[in-house]
Short mmCIF file of C-alpha atoms and ligand atoms in Angstrom, two decimals:
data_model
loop_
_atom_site.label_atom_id
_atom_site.label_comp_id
_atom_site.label_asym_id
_atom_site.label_seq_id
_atom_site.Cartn_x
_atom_site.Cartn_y
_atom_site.Cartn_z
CA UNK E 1 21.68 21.26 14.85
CA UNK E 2 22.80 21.74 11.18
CA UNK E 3 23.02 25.22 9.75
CA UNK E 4 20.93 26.92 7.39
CA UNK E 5 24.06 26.30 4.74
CA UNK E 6 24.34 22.76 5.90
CA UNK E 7 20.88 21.85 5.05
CA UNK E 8 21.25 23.63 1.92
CA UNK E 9 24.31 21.96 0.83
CA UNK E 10 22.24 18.39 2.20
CA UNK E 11 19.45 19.45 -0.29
CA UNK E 12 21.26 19.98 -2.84
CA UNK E 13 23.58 16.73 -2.31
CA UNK E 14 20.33 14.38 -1.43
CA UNK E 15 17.17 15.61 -3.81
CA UNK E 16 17.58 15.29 -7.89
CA UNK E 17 18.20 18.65 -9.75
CA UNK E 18 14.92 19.11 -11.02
CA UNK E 19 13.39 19.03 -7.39
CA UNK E 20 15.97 21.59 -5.79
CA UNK E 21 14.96 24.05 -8.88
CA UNK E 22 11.30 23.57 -8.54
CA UNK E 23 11.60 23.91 -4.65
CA UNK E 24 13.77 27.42 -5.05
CA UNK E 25 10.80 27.81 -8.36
CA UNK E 26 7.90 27.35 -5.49
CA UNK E 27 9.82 29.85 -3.15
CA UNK E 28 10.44 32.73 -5.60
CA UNK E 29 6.16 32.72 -6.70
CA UNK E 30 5.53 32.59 -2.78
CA UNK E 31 7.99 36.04 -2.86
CA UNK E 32 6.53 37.76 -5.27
CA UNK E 33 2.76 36.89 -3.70
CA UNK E 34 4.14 37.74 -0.26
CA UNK E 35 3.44 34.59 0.80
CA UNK E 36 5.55 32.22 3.16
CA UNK E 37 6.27 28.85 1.26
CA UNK E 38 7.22 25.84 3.25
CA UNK E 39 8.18 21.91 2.33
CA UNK E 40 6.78 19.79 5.14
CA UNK E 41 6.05 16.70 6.89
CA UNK E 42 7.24 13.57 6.09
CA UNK E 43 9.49 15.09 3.15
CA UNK E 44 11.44 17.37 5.55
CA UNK E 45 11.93 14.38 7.92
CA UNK E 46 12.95 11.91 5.36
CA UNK E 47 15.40 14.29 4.18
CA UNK E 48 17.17 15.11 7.29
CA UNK E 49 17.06 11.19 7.75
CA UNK E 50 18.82 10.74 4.72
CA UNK E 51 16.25 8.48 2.77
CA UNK E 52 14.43 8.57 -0.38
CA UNK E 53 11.23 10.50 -0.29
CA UNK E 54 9.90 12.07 -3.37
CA UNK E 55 6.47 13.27 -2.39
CA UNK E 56 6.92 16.68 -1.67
CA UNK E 57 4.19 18.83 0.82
CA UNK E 58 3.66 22.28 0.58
CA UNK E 59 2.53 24.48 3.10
CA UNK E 60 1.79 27.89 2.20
CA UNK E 61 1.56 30.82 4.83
CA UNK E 62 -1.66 32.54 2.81
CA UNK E 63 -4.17 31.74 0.29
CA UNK E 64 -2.90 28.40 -0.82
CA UNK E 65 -5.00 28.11 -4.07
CA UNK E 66 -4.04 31.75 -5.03
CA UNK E 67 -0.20 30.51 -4.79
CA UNK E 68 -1.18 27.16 -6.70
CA UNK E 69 -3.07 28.76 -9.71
CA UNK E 70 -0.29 31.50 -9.62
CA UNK E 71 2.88 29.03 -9.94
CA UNK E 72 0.64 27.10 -12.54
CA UNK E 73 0.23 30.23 -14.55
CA UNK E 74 3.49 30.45 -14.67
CA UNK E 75 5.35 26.73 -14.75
CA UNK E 76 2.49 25.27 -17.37
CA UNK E 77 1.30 23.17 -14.73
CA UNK E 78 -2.56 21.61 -14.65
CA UNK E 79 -4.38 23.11 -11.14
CA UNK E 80 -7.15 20.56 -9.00
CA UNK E 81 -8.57 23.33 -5.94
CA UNK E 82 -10.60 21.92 -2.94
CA UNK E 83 -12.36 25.82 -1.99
CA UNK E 84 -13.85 24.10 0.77
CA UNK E 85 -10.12 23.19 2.54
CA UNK E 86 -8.40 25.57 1.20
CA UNK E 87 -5.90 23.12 -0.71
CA UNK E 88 -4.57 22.44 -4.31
CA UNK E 89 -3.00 20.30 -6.38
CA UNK E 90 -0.22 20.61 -8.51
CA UNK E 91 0.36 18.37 -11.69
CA UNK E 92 3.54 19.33 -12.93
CA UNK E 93 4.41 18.70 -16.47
CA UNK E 94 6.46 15.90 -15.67
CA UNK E 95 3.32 14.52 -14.56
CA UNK E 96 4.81 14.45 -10.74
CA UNK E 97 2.01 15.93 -8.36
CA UNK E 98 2.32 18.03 -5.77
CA UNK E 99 0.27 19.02 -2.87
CA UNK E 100 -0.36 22.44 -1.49
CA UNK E 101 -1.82 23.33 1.59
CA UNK E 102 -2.74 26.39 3.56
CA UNK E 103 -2.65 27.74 6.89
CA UNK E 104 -5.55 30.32 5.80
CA UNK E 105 -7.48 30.47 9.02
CA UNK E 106 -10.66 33.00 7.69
CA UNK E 107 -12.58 34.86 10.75
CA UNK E 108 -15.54 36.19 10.12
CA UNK E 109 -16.22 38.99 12.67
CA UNK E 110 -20.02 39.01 11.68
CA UNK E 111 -22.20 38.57 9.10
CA UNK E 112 -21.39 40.64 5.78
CA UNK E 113 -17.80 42.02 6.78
CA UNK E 114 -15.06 40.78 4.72
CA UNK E 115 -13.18 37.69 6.71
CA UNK E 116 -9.85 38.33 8.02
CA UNK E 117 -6.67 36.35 6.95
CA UNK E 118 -4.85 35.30 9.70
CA UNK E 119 -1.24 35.05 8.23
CA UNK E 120 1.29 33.64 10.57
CA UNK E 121 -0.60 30.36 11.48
CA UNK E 122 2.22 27.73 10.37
CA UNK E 123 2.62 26.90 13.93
CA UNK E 124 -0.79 26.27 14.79
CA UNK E 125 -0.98 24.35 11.24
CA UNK E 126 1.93 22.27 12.41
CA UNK E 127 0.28 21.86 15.73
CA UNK E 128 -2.55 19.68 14.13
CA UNK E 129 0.32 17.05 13.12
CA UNK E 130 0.32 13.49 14.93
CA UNK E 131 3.95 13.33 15.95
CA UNK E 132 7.17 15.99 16.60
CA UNK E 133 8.88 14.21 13.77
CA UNK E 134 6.42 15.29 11.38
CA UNK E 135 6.03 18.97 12.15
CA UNK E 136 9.34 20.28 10.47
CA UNK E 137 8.97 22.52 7.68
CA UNK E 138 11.55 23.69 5.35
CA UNK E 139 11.29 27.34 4.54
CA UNK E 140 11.67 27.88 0.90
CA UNK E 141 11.52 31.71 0.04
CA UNK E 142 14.58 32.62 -1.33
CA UNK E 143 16.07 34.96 1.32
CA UNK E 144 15.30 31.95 3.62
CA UNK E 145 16.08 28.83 1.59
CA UNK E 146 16.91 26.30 3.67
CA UNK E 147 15.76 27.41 7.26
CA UNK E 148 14.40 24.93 9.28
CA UNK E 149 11.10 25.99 11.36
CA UNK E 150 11.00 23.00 14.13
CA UNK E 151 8.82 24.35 17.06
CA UNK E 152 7.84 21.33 19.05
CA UNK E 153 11.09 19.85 19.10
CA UNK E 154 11.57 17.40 15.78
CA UNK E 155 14.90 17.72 15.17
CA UNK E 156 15.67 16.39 18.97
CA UNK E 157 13.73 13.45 18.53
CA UNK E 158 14.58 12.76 15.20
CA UNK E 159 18.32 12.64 16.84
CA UNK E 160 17.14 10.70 19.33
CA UNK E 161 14.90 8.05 17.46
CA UNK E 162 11.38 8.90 19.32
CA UNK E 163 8.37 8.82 18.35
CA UNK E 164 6.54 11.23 20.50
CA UNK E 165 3.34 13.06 19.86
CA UNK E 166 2.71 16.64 20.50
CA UNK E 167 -0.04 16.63 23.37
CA UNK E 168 -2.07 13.92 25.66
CA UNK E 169 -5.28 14.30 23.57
CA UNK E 170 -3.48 13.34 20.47
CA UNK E 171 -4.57 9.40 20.29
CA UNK E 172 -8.18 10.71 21.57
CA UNK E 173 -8.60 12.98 18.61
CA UNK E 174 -7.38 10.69 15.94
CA UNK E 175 -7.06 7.49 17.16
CA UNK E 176 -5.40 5.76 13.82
CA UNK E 177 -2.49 7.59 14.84
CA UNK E 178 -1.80 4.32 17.59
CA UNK E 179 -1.47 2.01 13.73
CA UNK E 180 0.86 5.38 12.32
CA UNK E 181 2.92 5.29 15.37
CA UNK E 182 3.74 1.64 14.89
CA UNK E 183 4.61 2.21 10.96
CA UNK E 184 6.97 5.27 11.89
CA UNK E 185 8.49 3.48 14.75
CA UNK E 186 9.37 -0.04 12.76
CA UNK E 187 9.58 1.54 9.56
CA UNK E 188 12.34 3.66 10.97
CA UNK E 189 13.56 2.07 13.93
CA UNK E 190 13.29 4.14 15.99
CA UNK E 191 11.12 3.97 19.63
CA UNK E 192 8.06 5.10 21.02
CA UNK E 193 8.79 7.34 23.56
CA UNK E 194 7.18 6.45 26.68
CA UNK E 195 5.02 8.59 27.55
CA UNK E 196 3.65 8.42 24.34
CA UNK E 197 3.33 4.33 24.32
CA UNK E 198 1.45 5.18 27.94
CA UNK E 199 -1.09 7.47 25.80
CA UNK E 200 -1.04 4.89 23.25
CA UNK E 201 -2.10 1.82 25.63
CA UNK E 202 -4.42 4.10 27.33
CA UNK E 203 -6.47 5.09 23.79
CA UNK E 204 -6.37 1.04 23.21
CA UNK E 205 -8.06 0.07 27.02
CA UNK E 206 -10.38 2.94 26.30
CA UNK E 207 -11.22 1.01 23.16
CA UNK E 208 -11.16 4.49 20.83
CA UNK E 209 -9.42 2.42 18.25
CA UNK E 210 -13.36 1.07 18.06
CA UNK E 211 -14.80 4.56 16.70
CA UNK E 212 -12.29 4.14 13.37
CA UNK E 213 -14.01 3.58 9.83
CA UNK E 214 -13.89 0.67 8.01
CA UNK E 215 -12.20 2.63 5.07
CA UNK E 216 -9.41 4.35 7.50
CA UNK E 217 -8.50 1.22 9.56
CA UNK E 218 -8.24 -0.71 6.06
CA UNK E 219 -5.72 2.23 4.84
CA UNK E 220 -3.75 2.23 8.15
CA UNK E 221 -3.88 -1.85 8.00
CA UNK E 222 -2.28 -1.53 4.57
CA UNK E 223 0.18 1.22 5.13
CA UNK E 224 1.44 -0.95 7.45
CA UNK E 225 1.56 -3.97 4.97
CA UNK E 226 2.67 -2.66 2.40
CA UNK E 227 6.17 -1.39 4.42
CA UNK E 228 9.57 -3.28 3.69
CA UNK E 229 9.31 -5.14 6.24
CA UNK E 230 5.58 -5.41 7.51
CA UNK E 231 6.51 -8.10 9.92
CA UNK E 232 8.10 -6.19 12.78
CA UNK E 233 5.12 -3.81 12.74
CA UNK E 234 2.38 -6.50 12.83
CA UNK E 235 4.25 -7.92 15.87
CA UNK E 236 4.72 -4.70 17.57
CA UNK E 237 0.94 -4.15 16.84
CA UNK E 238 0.17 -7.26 18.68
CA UNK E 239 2.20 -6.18 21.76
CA UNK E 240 0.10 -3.20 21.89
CA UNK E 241 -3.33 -4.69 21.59
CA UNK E 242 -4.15 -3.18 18.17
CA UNK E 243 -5.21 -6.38 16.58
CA UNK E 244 -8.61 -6.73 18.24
CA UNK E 245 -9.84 -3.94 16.35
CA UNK E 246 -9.59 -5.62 13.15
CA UNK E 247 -10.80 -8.86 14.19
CA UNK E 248 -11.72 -9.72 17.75
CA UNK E 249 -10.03 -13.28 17.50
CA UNK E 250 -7.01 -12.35 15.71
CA UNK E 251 -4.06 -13.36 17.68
CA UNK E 252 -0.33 -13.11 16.94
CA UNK E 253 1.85 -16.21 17.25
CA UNK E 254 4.95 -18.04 16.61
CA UNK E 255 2.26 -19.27 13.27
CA UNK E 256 1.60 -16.21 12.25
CA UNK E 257 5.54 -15.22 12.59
CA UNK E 258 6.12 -18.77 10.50
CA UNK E 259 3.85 -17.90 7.57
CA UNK E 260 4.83 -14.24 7.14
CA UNK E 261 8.25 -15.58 6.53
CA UNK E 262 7.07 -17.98 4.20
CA UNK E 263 4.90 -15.46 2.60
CA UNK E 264 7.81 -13.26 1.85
CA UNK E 265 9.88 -16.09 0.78
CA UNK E 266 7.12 -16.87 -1.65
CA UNK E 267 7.01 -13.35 -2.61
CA UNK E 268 10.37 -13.39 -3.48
CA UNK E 269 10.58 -16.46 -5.48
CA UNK E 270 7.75 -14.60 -7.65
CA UNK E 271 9.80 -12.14 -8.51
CA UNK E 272 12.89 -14.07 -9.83
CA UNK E 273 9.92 -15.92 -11.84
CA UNK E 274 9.72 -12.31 -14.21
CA UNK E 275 6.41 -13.28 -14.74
CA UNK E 276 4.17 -10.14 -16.38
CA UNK E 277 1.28 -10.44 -13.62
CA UNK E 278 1.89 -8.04 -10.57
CA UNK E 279 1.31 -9.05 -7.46
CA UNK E 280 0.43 -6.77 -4.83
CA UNK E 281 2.65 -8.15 -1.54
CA UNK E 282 0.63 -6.44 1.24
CA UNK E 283 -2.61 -8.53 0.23
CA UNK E 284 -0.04 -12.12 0.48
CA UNK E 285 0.40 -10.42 3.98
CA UNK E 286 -2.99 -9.80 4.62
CA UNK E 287 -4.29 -13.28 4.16
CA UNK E 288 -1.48 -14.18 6.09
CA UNK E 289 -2.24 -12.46 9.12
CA UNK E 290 -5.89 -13.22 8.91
CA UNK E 291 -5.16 -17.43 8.30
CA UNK E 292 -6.32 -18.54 11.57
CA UNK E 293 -10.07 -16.73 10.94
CA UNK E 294 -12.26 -19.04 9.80
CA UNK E 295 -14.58 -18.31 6.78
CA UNK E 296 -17.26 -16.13 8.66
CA UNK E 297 -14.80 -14.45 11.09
CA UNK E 298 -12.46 -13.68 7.77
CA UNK E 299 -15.62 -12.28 5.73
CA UNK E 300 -16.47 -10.36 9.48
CA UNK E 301 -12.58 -8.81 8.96
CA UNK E 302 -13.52 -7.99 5.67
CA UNK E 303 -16.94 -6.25 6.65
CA UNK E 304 -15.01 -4.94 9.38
CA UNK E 305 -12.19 -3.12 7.26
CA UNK E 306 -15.08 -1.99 4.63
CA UNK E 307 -13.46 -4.01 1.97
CA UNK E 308 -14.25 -2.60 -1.42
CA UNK E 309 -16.61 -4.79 -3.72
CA UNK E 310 -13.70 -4.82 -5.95
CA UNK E 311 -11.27 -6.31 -4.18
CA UNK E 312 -13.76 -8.36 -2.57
CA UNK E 313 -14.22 -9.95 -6.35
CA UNK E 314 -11.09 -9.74 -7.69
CA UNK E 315 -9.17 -11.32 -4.78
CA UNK E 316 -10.21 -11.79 -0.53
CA UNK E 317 -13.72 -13.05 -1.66
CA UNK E 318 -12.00 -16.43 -3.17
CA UNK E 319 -10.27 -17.33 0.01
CA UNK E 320 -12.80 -20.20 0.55
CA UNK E 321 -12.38 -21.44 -3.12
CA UNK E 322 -8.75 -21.34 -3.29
CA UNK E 323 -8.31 -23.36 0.41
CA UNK E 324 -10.72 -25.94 -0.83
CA UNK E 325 -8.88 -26.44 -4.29
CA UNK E 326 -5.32 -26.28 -2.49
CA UNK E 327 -7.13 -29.15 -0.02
CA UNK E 328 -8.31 -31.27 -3.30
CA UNK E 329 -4.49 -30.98 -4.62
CA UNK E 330 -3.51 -32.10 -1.64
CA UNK E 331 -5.71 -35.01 -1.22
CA UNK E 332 -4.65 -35.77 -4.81
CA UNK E 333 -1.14 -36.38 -3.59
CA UNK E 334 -2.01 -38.26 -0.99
CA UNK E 335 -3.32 -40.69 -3.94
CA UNK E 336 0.34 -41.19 -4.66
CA UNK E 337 -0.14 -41.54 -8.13
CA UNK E 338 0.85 -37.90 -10.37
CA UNK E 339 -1.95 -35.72 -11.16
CA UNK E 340 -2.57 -34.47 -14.29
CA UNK E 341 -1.11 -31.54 -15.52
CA UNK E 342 -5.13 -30.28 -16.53
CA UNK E 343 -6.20 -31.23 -13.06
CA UNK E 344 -3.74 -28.88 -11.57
CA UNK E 345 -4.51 -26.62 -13.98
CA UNK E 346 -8.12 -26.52 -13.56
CA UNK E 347 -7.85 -25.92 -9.91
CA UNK E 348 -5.58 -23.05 -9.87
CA UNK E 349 -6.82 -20.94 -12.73
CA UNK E 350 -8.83 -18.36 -12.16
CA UNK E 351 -7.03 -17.92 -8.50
CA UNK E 352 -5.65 -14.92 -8.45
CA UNK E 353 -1.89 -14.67 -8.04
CA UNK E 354 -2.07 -13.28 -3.81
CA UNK E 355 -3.99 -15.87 -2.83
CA UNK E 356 -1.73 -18.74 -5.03
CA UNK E 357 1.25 -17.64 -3.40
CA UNK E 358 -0.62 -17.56 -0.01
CA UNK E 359 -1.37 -21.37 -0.92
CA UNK E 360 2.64 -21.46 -1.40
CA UNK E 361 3.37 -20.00 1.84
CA UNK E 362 0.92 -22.06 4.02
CA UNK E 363 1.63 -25.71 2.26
CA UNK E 364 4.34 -27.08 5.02
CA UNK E 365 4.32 -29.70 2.35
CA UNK E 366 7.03 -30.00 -0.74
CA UNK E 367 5.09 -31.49 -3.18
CA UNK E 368 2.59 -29.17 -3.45
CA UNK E 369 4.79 -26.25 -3.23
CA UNK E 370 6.31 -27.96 -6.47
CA UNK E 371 2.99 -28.53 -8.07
CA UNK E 372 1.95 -24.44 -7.34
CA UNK E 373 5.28 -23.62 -9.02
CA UNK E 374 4.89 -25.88 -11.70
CA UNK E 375 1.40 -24.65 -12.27
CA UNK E 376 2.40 -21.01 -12.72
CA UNK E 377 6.24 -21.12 -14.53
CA UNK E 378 4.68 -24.29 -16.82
CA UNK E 379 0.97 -24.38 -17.37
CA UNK E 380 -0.46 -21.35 -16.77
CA UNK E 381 0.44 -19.85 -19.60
CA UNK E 382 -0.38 -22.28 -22.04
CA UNK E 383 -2.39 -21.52 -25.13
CA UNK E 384 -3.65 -23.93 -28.04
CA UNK E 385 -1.80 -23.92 -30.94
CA UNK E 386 -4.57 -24.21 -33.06
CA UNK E 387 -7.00 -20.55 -33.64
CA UNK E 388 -10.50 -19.92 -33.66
CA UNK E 389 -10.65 -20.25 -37.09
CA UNK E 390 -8.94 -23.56 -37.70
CA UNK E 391 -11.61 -24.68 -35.80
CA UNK E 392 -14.09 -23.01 -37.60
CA UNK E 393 -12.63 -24.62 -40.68
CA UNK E 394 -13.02 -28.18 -39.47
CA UNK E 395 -16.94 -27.68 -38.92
CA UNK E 396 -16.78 -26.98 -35.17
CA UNK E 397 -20.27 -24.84 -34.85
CA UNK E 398 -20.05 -21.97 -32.99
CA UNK E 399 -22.03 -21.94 -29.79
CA UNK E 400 -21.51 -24.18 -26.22
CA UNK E 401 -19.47 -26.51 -27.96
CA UNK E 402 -16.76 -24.23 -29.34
CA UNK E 403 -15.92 -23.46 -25.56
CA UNK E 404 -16.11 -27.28 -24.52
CA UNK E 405 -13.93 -28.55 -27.28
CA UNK E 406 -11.55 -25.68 -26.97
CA UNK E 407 -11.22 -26.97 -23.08
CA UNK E 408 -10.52 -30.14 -23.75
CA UNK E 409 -7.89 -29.41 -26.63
CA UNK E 410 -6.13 -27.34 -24.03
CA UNK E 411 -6.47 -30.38 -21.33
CA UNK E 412 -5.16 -32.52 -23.87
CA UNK E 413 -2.25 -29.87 -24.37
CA UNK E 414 -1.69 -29.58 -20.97
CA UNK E 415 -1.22 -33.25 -20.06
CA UNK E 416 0.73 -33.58 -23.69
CA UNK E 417 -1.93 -35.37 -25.80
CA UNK E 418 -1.36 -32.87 -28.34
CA UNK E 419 1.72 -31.98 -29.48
CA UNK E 420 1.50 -30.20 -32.95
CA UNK E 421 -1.63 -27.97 -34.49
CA UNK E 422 -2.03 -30.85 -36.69
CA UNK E 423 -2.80 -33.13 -33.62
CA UNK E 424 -5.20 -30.65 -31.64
CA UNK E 425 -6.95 -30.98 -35.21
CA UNK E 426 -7.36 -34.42 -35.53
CA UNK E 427 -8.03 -34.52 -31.51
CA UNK E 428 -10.88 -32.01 -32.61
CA UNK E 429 -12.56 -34.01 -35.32
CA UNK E 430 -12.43 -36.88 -33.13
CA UNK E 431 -14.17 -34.76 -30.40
CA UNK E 432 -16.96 -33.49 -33.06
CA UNK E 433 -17.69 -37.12 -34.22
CA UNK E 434 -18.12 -38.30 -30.68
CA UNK E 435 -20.54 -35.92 -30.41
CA UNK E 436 -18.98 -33.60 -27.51
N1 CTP W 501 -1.02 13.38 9.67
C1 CTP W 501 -1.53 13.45 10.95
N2 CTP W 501 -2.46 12.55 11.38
C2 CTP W 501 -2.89 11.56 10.54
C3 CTP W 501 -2.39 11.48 9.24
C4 CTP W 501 -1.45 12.40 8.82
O1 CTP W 501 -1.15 14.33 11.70
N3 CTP W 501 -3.79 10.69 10.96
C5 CTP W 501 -0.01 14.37 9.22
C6 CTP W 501 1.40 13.87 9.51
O2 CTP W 501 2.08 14.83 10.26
C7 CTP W 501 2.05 13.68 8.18
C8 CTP W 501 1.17 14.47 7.21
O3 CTP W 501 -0.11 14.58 7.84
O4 CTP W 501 3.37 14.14 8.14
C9 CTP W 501 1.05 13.76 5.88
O5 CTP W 501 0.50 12.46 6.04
P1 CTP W 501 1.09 11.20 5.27
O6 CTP W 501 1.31 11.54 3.87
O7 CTP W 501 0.26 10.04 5.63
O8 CTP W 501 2.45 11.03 6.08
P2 CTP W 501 3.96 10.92 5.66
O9 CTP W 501 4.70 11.37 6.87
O10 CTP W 501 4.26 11.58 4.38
O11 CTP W 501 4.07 9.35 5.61
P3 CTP W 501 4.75 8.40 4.52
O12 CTP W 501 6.21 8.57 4.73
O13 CTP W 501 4.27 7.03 4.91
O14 CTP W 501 4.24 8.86 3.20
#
């Protein structure tokens, strides 16, 4: 196990400048309040493990929101409390946040006396934690800098890749920790060790995964989605019976396997493209993983995982519409004769950019793929040459047939009608005297 100087010379070596003073900042204000200060959880771990984590916990021995409105005081740093749990957070004036919790466990012997502050309670606080490899803390009062406080045995299993949790009832009392297991294990590659995969497949038979929210499953569901490499964990999730609880009929297959490689391949094309519209990867992933469903069983997944209305609007509510347009483009090639650059174009706008690269990854078929590509590098993008007001100027009347003639100007555009303002102009007046 590394020495208290090792790990010091580690944090100093691994974490930016700035975040080794305001860790020895956060340890000084817990000396001078008397109050134990601790980095924890998954920023302890990912440092030992060597990677990138900048989302520093705090765990304060004592009143946590004392120590946070104390270090604000005193670093000009904006203070959010939550009384009712005890914990704060910290927005420094980099506008990095931190969080702050407490271990304040307040007994009140009876009604009227004062409670008592029970002070050494990291250990139970670190009890609460779902797996070994997530209860280290890092002890950062100065005297102490660098100690590492590992009482169940992280540092062991850390060494030897396991993901084990600290007691039998662990999966029982929060049973999304069977999706966080998977993400740790995949994410990390490490294993789960196997007593805990027996508690694990136990939790599933019982069916506790059942009892989860809509709102938590749908966080766990993206955590997981949103990894590197989401793959390995959706197929590990499958061995272990997880994906029932999203959707009863979801099944994992050599498909599924086909179009999440697809998917990313996609995903990666659209990046080369430099294109300004972000695209969020995990939902590609999740209409990947949910393509067998048909439309009721995909809106049940949706109900299911308490979709917000939002997203329901923005994007997974226009599955149907964009599988029926990618179906009419399709049909259109099977014509054999070219379709119009305005037909493709008015049967991709409007689709947002997850579910046109889902279109991308689940056409087998080359020409389409070319006509989805062509659609977003070459005509989505297109704009008339021609303004408002030149249009104004040439008697189009606003109302209805502003819009309709501006369509068909950008039709005409699109399928090169039009070359030149002067042409979307005359194209215009014709369009007026006809009457449209
Ligand atoms: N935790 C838990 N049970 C949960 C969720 C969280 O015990 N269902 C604990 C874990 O020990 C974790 C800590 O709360 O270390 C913080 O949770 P989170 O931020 O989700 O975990 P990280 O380990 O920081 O994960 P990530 O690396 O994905 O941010």
């Amino acid at each position: 196990e590394p020495s208290e100087r090792e790990i010091v010379h580690h944090v100093n070596r691994r974490l930016p400048e700035a975040t080794v003073a305001l860790l020895r900042e956060l340890g000084r204000t817990g000396e001078r309040l008397g109050m134990a200060v601790y980095g924890v959880g998954g920023f302890v771990r990912d440092l030992l493990l060597d990677i990138d984590n900048q989302d520093v916990d705090i765990t304060v021995e004592g009143d946590g929101i004392l120590f946070a409105e104390t270090f604000a005081r005193q670093h000009g740093c904006r203070v959010r409390s939550h009384q009712a749990f005890g914990t704060a957070v910290l927005v420094l004036p980099t506008g990095g946040k931190l969080d702050i919790a407490s271990t304040r466990l307040e007994f009140y012997e009876s009604p009227g006396v004062l409670p008592t502050v029970e002070r050494s309670s990291l250990r139970r606080d670190l009890h609460r934690r779902d797996f070994t490899i997530n209860t280290l803390a890092l002890c950062l009062n100065p005297d102490r800098f660098g100690r590492l406080i590992d009482h169940y045995g992280g540092q062991k299993d850390l060494r030897e890749k396991m993901v084990r949790v600290l007691h039998n009832l662990s999966f029982v009392e929060d049973p999304t920790r069977c999706f966080r297991a998977v993400r740790f294990e995949q994410r990390l590659g490490f294993h789960l060790e196997p007593h805990t995969e027996g508690l694990l497949r136990t939790a599933v038979r019982m069916g506790l995964v059942e009892r989860v929210g809509g709102k938590r499953l749908l966080g766990e569901l993206t955590s997981i989605l949103r990894e590197r490499e989401p793959l390995p964990a959706v197929r590990r999730m499958a061995a272990l019976g997880l994906l029932p609880f999203i959707h009863a009929e979801l099944r994992f297959g050599d498909d599924v396997e086909h179009l999440f490689a697809e998917s990313e391949r996609a995903l990666a094309w659209y990046e080369l493209l430099y294109l300004p519209t972000p695209v969020e990867a995990w939902a590609v992933y999740f209409l990947a993983l949910t393509d067998r469903l048909d439309s009721p069983k995909y809106r049940e997944t949706c109900t299911r995982l308490a979709m917000p209305g939002r997203w329901l609007q923005r994007l997974f509510g226009h599955r149907h519409r964009a599988i029926k347009h990618f179906q009419a483009l399709r049909q259109g090639l099977r014509g054999g004769v070219s379709i119009a650059n305005s037909r493709v174009y008015a049967l991709l706008r409007n689709i947002p950019i997850e579910l046109l690269l889902y279109g991308l990854a689940r056409s087998g078929q080359e020409e389409l793929r070319r006509l989805v590509s062509h659609y977003l590098v070459r005509l989505a993008h297109v704009t008339l040459l021609s303004t408002g007001a030149d249009l104004h100027d040439i008697g189009v009347p606003p109302g209805p047939s502003f819009g309709r003639i501006k369509e068909r100007l950008l039709a005409a555009r699109l399928d090169g009608e039009v070359r030149s303002r002067d042409d979307e102009l005359e194209f215009a007046r014709r369009l007026l005297k006809d009457g449209v």
